[in-house]
Coordinates of C-alpha atoms in Angstrom, one line a residue:
M1 CA 100.9 93.3 94.2
N2 CA 104.3 91.7 93.7
A3 CA 106.3 94.9 93.6
P4 CA 109.9 94.7 94.8
S5 CA 110.5 95.7 98.4
A6 CA 112.5 98.8 99.4
F7 CA 115.3 96.5 100.4
G8 CA 115.3 94.9 97.0
Q9 CA 115.5 98.3 95.3
E10 CA 118.4 99.2 97.6
Q11 CA 120.2 96.0 96.6
E12 CA 119.5 96.7 93.0
Q13 CA 121.1 100.1 93.2
K14 CA 124.2 98.7 94.9
R15 CA 124.4 96.1 92.1
F16 CA 124.5 98.9 89.5
G17 CA 126.7 101.3 91.5
E18 CA 126.1 104.3 93.7
S19 CA 125.1 106.4 90.7
A20 CA 122.5 103.9 89.5
M21 CA 119.1 105.2 88.4
T22 CA 116.7 102.3 89.0
I23 CA 113.4 102.2 87.2
T24 CA 110.6 100.0 88.3
L25 CA 107.5 99.4 86.2
T26 CA 104.6 97.8 88.3
I27 CA 101.3 96.6 86.9
V28 CA 98.7 97.8 89.3
N29 CA 95.5 96.0 88.0
V30 CA 96.7 92.4 88.1
D31 CA 98.6 90.3 90.6
L32 CA 100.5 88.1 88.1
L33 CA 100.9 87.9 84.3
P34 CA 99.0 85.1 82.6
S35 CA 102.2 83.0 82.5
G36 CA 102.5 83.4 86.3
A37 CA 105.4 85.8 86.0
P38 CA 105.7 88.7 88.5
A39 CA 103.8 91.8 87.5
F40 CA 106.8 94.2 87.6
F41 CA 110.0 94.9 85.8
Q42 CA 113.1 96.5 87.3
T43 CA 116.5 97.6 85.9
A44 CA 119.0 100.4 86.1
N45 CA 121.1 102.6 83.8
R46 CA 120.1 100.8 80.6
S47 CA 117.6 100.8 77.7
F48 CA 115.0 98.1 77.3
Q49 CA 112.0 97.0 75.2
V50 CA 108.5 96.0 76.2
G51 CA 105.9 93.9 74.2
R52 CA 104.4 90.5 73.5
D53 CA 107.6 89.1 72.0
P54 CA 109.1 86.6 74.5
N55 CA 112.6 87.7 73.5
L56 CA 112.1 91.2 74.7
D57 CA 113.4 92.6 78.1
W58 CA 109.8 92.6 79.5
T59 CA 107.3 90.3 78.0
L60 CA 103.6 91.2 78.5
Q61 CA 101.4 88.3 77.7
D62 CA 98.2 89.5 76.2
P63 CA 95.5 87.0 75.1
S64 CA 93.4 89.9 73.7
R65 CA 96.3 90.9 71.4
Q66 CA 96.0 94.6 72.1
I67 CA 99.7 94.7 72.8
S68 CA 102.1 94.7 69.8
S69 CA 105.1 92.3 69.6
R70 CA 107.4 95.2 70.2
H71 CA 105.0 97.7 71.8
C72 CA 107.4 100.3 73.2
E73 CA 111.0 101.1 73.9
V74 CA 112.6 102.9 76.8
R75 CA 116.0 104.4 76.3
F76 CA 118.4 105.5 79.0
E77 CA 120.0 108.6 77.6
S78 CA 121.3 111.9 79.0
G79 CA 120.7 110.6 82.6
A80 CA 117.0 110.0 82.1
Y81 CA 114.6 107.4 80.7
W82 CA 112.9 108.2 77.4
L83 CA 109.7 106.4 76.2
Y84 CA 109.1 105.6 72.5
D85 CA 105.9 104.2 71.2
R86 CA 106.4 101.5 68.6
S87 CA 102.9 100.0 68.7
T88 CA 99.8 99.8 66.6
N89 CA 97.3 100.5 69.4
G90 CA 99.4 103.1 71.3
V91 CA 100.8 103.9 74.7
F92 CA 98.8 106.3 76.9
V93 CA 100.4 108.4 79.6
N94 CA 98.8 109.7 82.8
G95 CA 95.2 109.0 81.8
S96 CA 95.3 110.8 78.4
T97 CA 92.7 109.7 75.9
E98 CA 95.2 110.5 73.1
R99 CA 98.1 108.1 72.5
M100 CA 101.5 109.6 73.1
R101 CA 103.4 111.0 70.1
G102 CA 107.1 111.6 69.7
V103 CA 109.1 110.9 72.8
H104 CA 108.1 111.2 76.5
R105 CA 110.6 111.5 79.4
L106 CA 109.5 109.1 82.1
N107 CA 109.1 110.7 85.6
N108 CA 108.7 109.1 89.0
G109 CA 104.9 108.7 89.5
D110 CA 103.9 108.4 85.8
R111 CA 101.1 106.0 85.0
L112 CA 101.1 104.2 81.6
Q113 CA 98.4 102.3 79.8
I114 CA 99.7 99.5 77.6
G115 CA 96.9 97.3 76.2
P116 CA 94.9 96.0 79.2
Y117 CA 97.6 96.8 81.7
V118 CA 97.9 99.9 83.9
I119 CA 101.5 100.4 84.9
D120 CA 103.0 102.7 87.5
V121 CA 106.5 104.1 87.0
M122 CA 108.9 104.5 89.9
I123 CA 112.4 106.0 89.4
A124 CA 114.9 105.9 92.3
G125 CA 118.1 107.9 92.4
D126 CA 116.6 110.4 90.0
D127 CA 118.7 113.5 90.1
G128 CA 116.6 115.2 87.5
G129 CA 118.8 114.4 84.5
L130 CA 118.9 116.6 81.5
Q131 CA 115.7 118.1 80.3
I132 CA 116.6 118.1 76.6
P133 CA 115.2 115.0 75.0
P134 CA 117.4 113.0 72.7
T135 CA 117.1 113.6 69.0
V136 CA 114.7 111.4 67.2
Q137 CA 115.7 110.5 63.6
G138 CA 113.9 108.3 61.2
E139 CA 111.5 107.0 63.8
P140 CA 107.9 108.0 62.9
T141 CA 105.2 107.5 65.4
A142 CA 102.9 104.6 64.7
P143 CA 99.5 105.7 63.2
A144 CA 96.9 106.6 65.8
F145 CA 94.1 104.1 66.4
D146 CA 91.4 104.3 69.0
R147 CA 92.4 102.0 71.7
P148 CA 89.8 99.7 73.4
G149 CA 88.7 101.1 76.6
A150 CA 90.4 104.5 76.4
I151 CA 90.6 106.2 79.8
S152 CA 89.0 109.6 80.3
A153 CA 91.5 112.3 80.9
S154 CA 89.4 113.7 83.6
T155 CA 89.6 110.5 85.5
A156 CA 93.4 110.0 85.4
A157 CA 94.4 107.9 88.4
K158 CA 97.4 108.7 90.5
A159 CA 99.6 106.1 92.1
G160 CA 98.2 104.7 95.2
G161 CA 94.7 103.5 94.3
V162 CA 91.2 104.8 93.8
N163 CA 90.7 108.1 92.1
E164 CA 89.0 110.6 94.4
V165 CA 86.3 112.7 92.8
S166 CA 86.4 116.2 94.2
Q167 CA 83.7 117.2 96.6
R168 CA 81.1 119.5 95.2
S169 CA 77.8 120.9 96.5
M170 CA 74.4 119.4 95.4
P171 CA 73.2 120.9 92.1
V172 CA 70.5 123.4 92.6
S173 CA 67.1 122.1 91.6
G174 CA 66.0 123.3 88.2
T175 CA 69.5 124.1 86.9
Q176 CA 69.3 121.0 84.7
P177 CA 66.4 119.7 82.6
A178 CA 64.3 117.2 84.4
L179 CA 64.3 113.6 83.2
Q180 CA 61.3 112.8 81.1
P181 CA 58.7 110.4 82.6
G182 CA 58.7 107.0 81.0
S183 CA 62.5 107.1 80.2
F184 CA 65.4 106.8 82.6
L185 CA 63.6 106.9 85.9
E186 CA 60.9 104.4 84.8
A187 CA 63.5 102.0 83.5
F188 CA 65.6 102.4 86.7
C189 CA 62.6 101.4 88.8
A190 CA 61.9 98.4 86.6
G191 CA 65.5 97.3 86.9
A192 CA 65.5 97.8 90.7
G193 CA 62.3 95.9 91.1
V194 CA 60.4 98.8 92.8
P195 CA 57.1 100.6 91.8
S196 CA 57.5 103.1 89.0
D197 CA 55.9 105.9 91.1
L198 CA 58.2 105.3 94.1
F199 CA 60.2 108.5 93.4
A200 CA 57.4 110.6 92.2
S201 CA 57.8 113.2 95.0
R202 CA 61.6 113.5 94.5
D203 CA 63.3 116.2 92.4
Q204 CA 64.8 114.1 89.6
T205 CA 68.0 116.1 89.3
E206 CA 68.8 115.6 93.0
L207 CA 67.8 111.9 92.8
A208 CA 70.0 111.3 89.8
Y209 CA 72.9 112.9 91.7
E210 CA 72.3 110.7 94.7
L211 CA 72.2 107.6 92.4
G212 CA 75.5 108.6 90.9
E213 CA 77.0 109.0 94.4
F214 CA 75.6 105.6 95.3
V215 CA 77.2 103.9 92.3
K216 CA 80.6 105.6 92.9
L217 CA 80.6 104.6 96.6
T218 CA 79.7 101.0 95.7
V219 CA 82.4 100.8 93.0
E220 CA 85.1 102.3 95.3
N221 CA 84.4 100.1 98.2
L222 CA 83.9 96.9 96.2
S223 CA 87.2 97.6 94.4
Q224 CA 89.0 98.2 97.7
M225 CA 87.6 94.9 99.2
L226 CA 88.8 93.0 96.1
R227 CA 92.2 94.6 96.4
S228 CA 92.3 93.6 100.1
R229 CA 91.4 90.1 99.1
A230 CA 94.2 90.0 96.6
S231 CA 96.7 91.3 99.2
A232 CA 95.6 88.6 101.7
K233 CA 96.1 85.9 99.1
A234 CA 99.5 87.2 98.3
I235 CA 100.5 87.3 102.0
I236 CA 99.6 83.6 102.5
K237 CA 101.2 82.7 99.1
S238 CA 98.0 81.2 97.8
S239 CA 98.2 79.5 94.4
S240 CA 94.9 81.1 93.5
R241 CA 95.9 84.5 92.0
T242 CA 94.2 87.0 89.8
V243 CA 95.4 87.3 86.2
I244 CA 94.0 89.1 83.2
G245 CA 92.6 87.1 80.3
S246 CA 91.1 87.7 76.9
T247 CA 87.5 87.7 78.2
D248 CA 85.5 88.0 81.3
N249 CA 87.8 90.5 83.1
N250 CA 86.2 92.3 86.0
P251 CA 86.7 96.1 85.9
L252 CA 86.3 96.1 89.7
K253 CA 89.5 94.1 89.9
H254 CA 91.5 95.3 87.0
V255 CA 90.7 99.0 86.5
P256 CA 92.2 101.0 89.4
A257 CA 90.1 104.2 89.4
S258 CA 86.4 104.2 90.2
A259 CA 85.4 106.5 87.3
E260 CA 87.3 104.3 84.8
A261 CA 85.6 101.2 86.2
I262 CA 82.2 102.8 85.9
E263 CA 83.1 103.9 82.4
S264 CA 84.1 100.3 81.5
M265 CA 81.0 98.7 83.1
F266 CA 78.4 101.0 81.7
T267 CA 79.8 102.1 78.3
R268 CA 81.1 98.7 77.4
K269 CA 83.9 100.0 75.4
R270 CA 86.7 97.9 76.9
V271 CA 87.2 94.6 75.0
G272 CA 87.2 91.5 77.2
Y273 CA 85.6 93.2 80.3
L274 CA 82.3 92.3 82.0
N275 CA 79.3 94.6 82.1
A276 CA 78.0 96.2 85.3
R277 CA 75.6 93.4 86.4
R278 CA 78.1 90.6 85.9
S279 CA 80.9 92.6 87.5
L280 CA 78.9 93.0 90.7
E281 CA 77.7 89.4 90.7
E282 CA 81.3 88.1 90.3
A283 CA 82.7 90.5 92.9
F284 CA 80.1 89.5 95.5
K285 CA 80.7 85.8 94.7
D286 CA 84.4 86.2 95.0
L287 CA 84.1 88.0 98.3
Q288 CA 81.7 85.5 99.7
T289 CA 84.0 82.6 98.7
H290 CA 87.0 84.4 100.2
E291 CA 85.2 85.0 103.6
Q292 CA 84.0 81.3 103.8
A293 CA 87.4 80.0 102.7
T294 CA 89.1 82.2 105.3
Y295 CA 87.1 80.9 108.2
A296 CA 87.4 77.3 107.0
A297 CA 91.2 77.6 106.5
M298 CA 91.8 79.2 109.9
Q299 CA 90.2 76.2 111.6
K300 CA 92.0 73.6 109.6
A301 CA 95.4 75.3 109.8
L302 CA 95.2 75.7 113.6
A303 CA 94.0 72.1 114.0
K304 CA 96.8 70.8 111.9
L305 CA 99.4 72.9 113.7
L306 CA 98.2 71.9 117.1
D307 CA 97.8 68.2 116.1
Q308 CA 101.6 68.0 115.5
L309 CA 102.2 69.1 119.1
A310 CA 99.3 67.3 120.8
P311 CA 100.2 65.0 123.7
E312 CA 98.7 61.9 122.0
T313 CA 100.7 62.6 118.8
I314 CA 103.9 62.9 120.9
E315 CA 103.1 59.7 122.8
L316 CA 102.6 57.7 119.6
A317 CA 105.9 58.9 118.2
V318 CA 108.0 58.1 121.3
K319 CA 110.0 55.0 120.8
G320 CA 110.4 52.6 123.7
S321 CA 113.7 52.6 125.6
P322 CA 114.5 50.9 128.9
F323 CA 117.0 53.5 129.8
V324 CA 115.1 56.8 129.4
P325 CA 111.8 57.5 131.1
K326 CA 108.8 57.8 128.7
K327 CA 107.9 61.3 130.0
A328 CA 111.5 62.6 129.4
R329 CA 111.5 61.2 125.9
A330 CA 108.1 62.7 125.2
W331 CA 109.3 66.1 126.4
D332 CA 112.4 66.0 124.3
L333 CA 110.4 65.2 121.3
F334 CA 107.9 68.0 122.0
V335 CA 110.8 70.5 122.3
E336 CA 112.3 69.2 119.1
R337 CA 109.1 69.5 117.1
W338 CA 108.4 73.0 118.6
E339 CA 111.8 74.2 117.5
E340 CA 111.3 72.7 114.0
Q341 CA 108.0 74.6 113.7
N342 CA 109.4 77.8 115.2
A343 CA 112.6 77.8 113.1
G344 CA 111.4 80.0 110.2
E345 CA 112.0 83.7 109.9
N346 CA 108.5 84.5 111.3
G347 CA 108.5 81.7 113.9
M348 CA 105.3 79.7 114.3
L349 CA 103.5 82.0 111.9
D350 CA 105.3 80.4 108.9
P351 CA 103.9 76.8 109.3
F352 CA 100.5 78.2 110.2
L353 CA 100.3 80.3 107.0
A354 CA 101.6 77.3 105.0
H355 CA 98.7 75.1 106.4
F356 CA 96.3 78.1 105.9
A357 CA 97.3 78.5 102.3
D358 CA 96.7 74.8 101.6
A359 CA 93.3 74.8 103.3
Y360 CA 92.3 78.1 101.6
D361 CA 93.2 76.8 98.2
E362 CA 91.3 73.6 98.9
A363 CA 88.2 75.5 100.0
T364 CA 88.2 77.9 97.1
S365 CA 88.7 75.1 94.5
K366 CA 85.4 73.6 95.7
S367 CA 83.4 76.8 95.2

């Protein structure tokens, strides 16, 4: 994720003065906006507006058009940031299934849902401010509409990644009605390609619980692997980055909490998102491509880096001179090239990663 560094936040605070209260909004379910712009917004001690309109302070491109032209407004008043909903489809705070009404004081750690984007709020230099919200006059809240892909309140995700479902003991057999033969279990066996009587000896309630755990574990780990893939691409500055579009969005990439991703894949309420089967197929395909491209890029990057310092390359580059021995000229050229390659902030790692990114992008473009 392209969130600003701690150093960048410190510099921003210095820019606005010692008493600056810096607010950072970071989109956590995409790497970049569709335009290629960074997926975060940062300012201090001022009000700002958010929406699709390109003239606003923070423009959120949205091909699905769930976001209004002027979706919301954040005012800096009374030493705090106050959020106002100006949209048709709503702003959702901290996993609520109900759109916010009235005014909401933004706090460090809040999570917002604006259209398809999940946004974390970070406020630095927050001294608590005044708890009395500013008076709202003549600003009625937009009418409530059901948003596409509403997030369950019980699965509200906190900043930092996957939502953890609390541990609980296995339900006691017989406490829930058994699944009827010829319904769920039979269809599950058909979908899994196994005999319909495979689980005949199992308690169906216990089996259903285990299947639920299996799905949750699969979703959590696939999502984590896809986030690690995105982080690796960001480190090498690959031109191939994940952005959200109007269709075919993978919940395993763009929905941060496991329960919400499961909801999206199996209830199919989110507009523009893949179903469960296609989500898994695309995830495994992306991970396989990433693994193959990584190995190929490592070999090409190392070969290219070493080729520039190889003895035969140095010898070909040495110009003839009757006054300086050839070996001395070759050594001088080697030292010069080594220093050139090693001159970056991270030394020899910088040219290696540059070669790696080129080779990685080439490999992934062929897949």
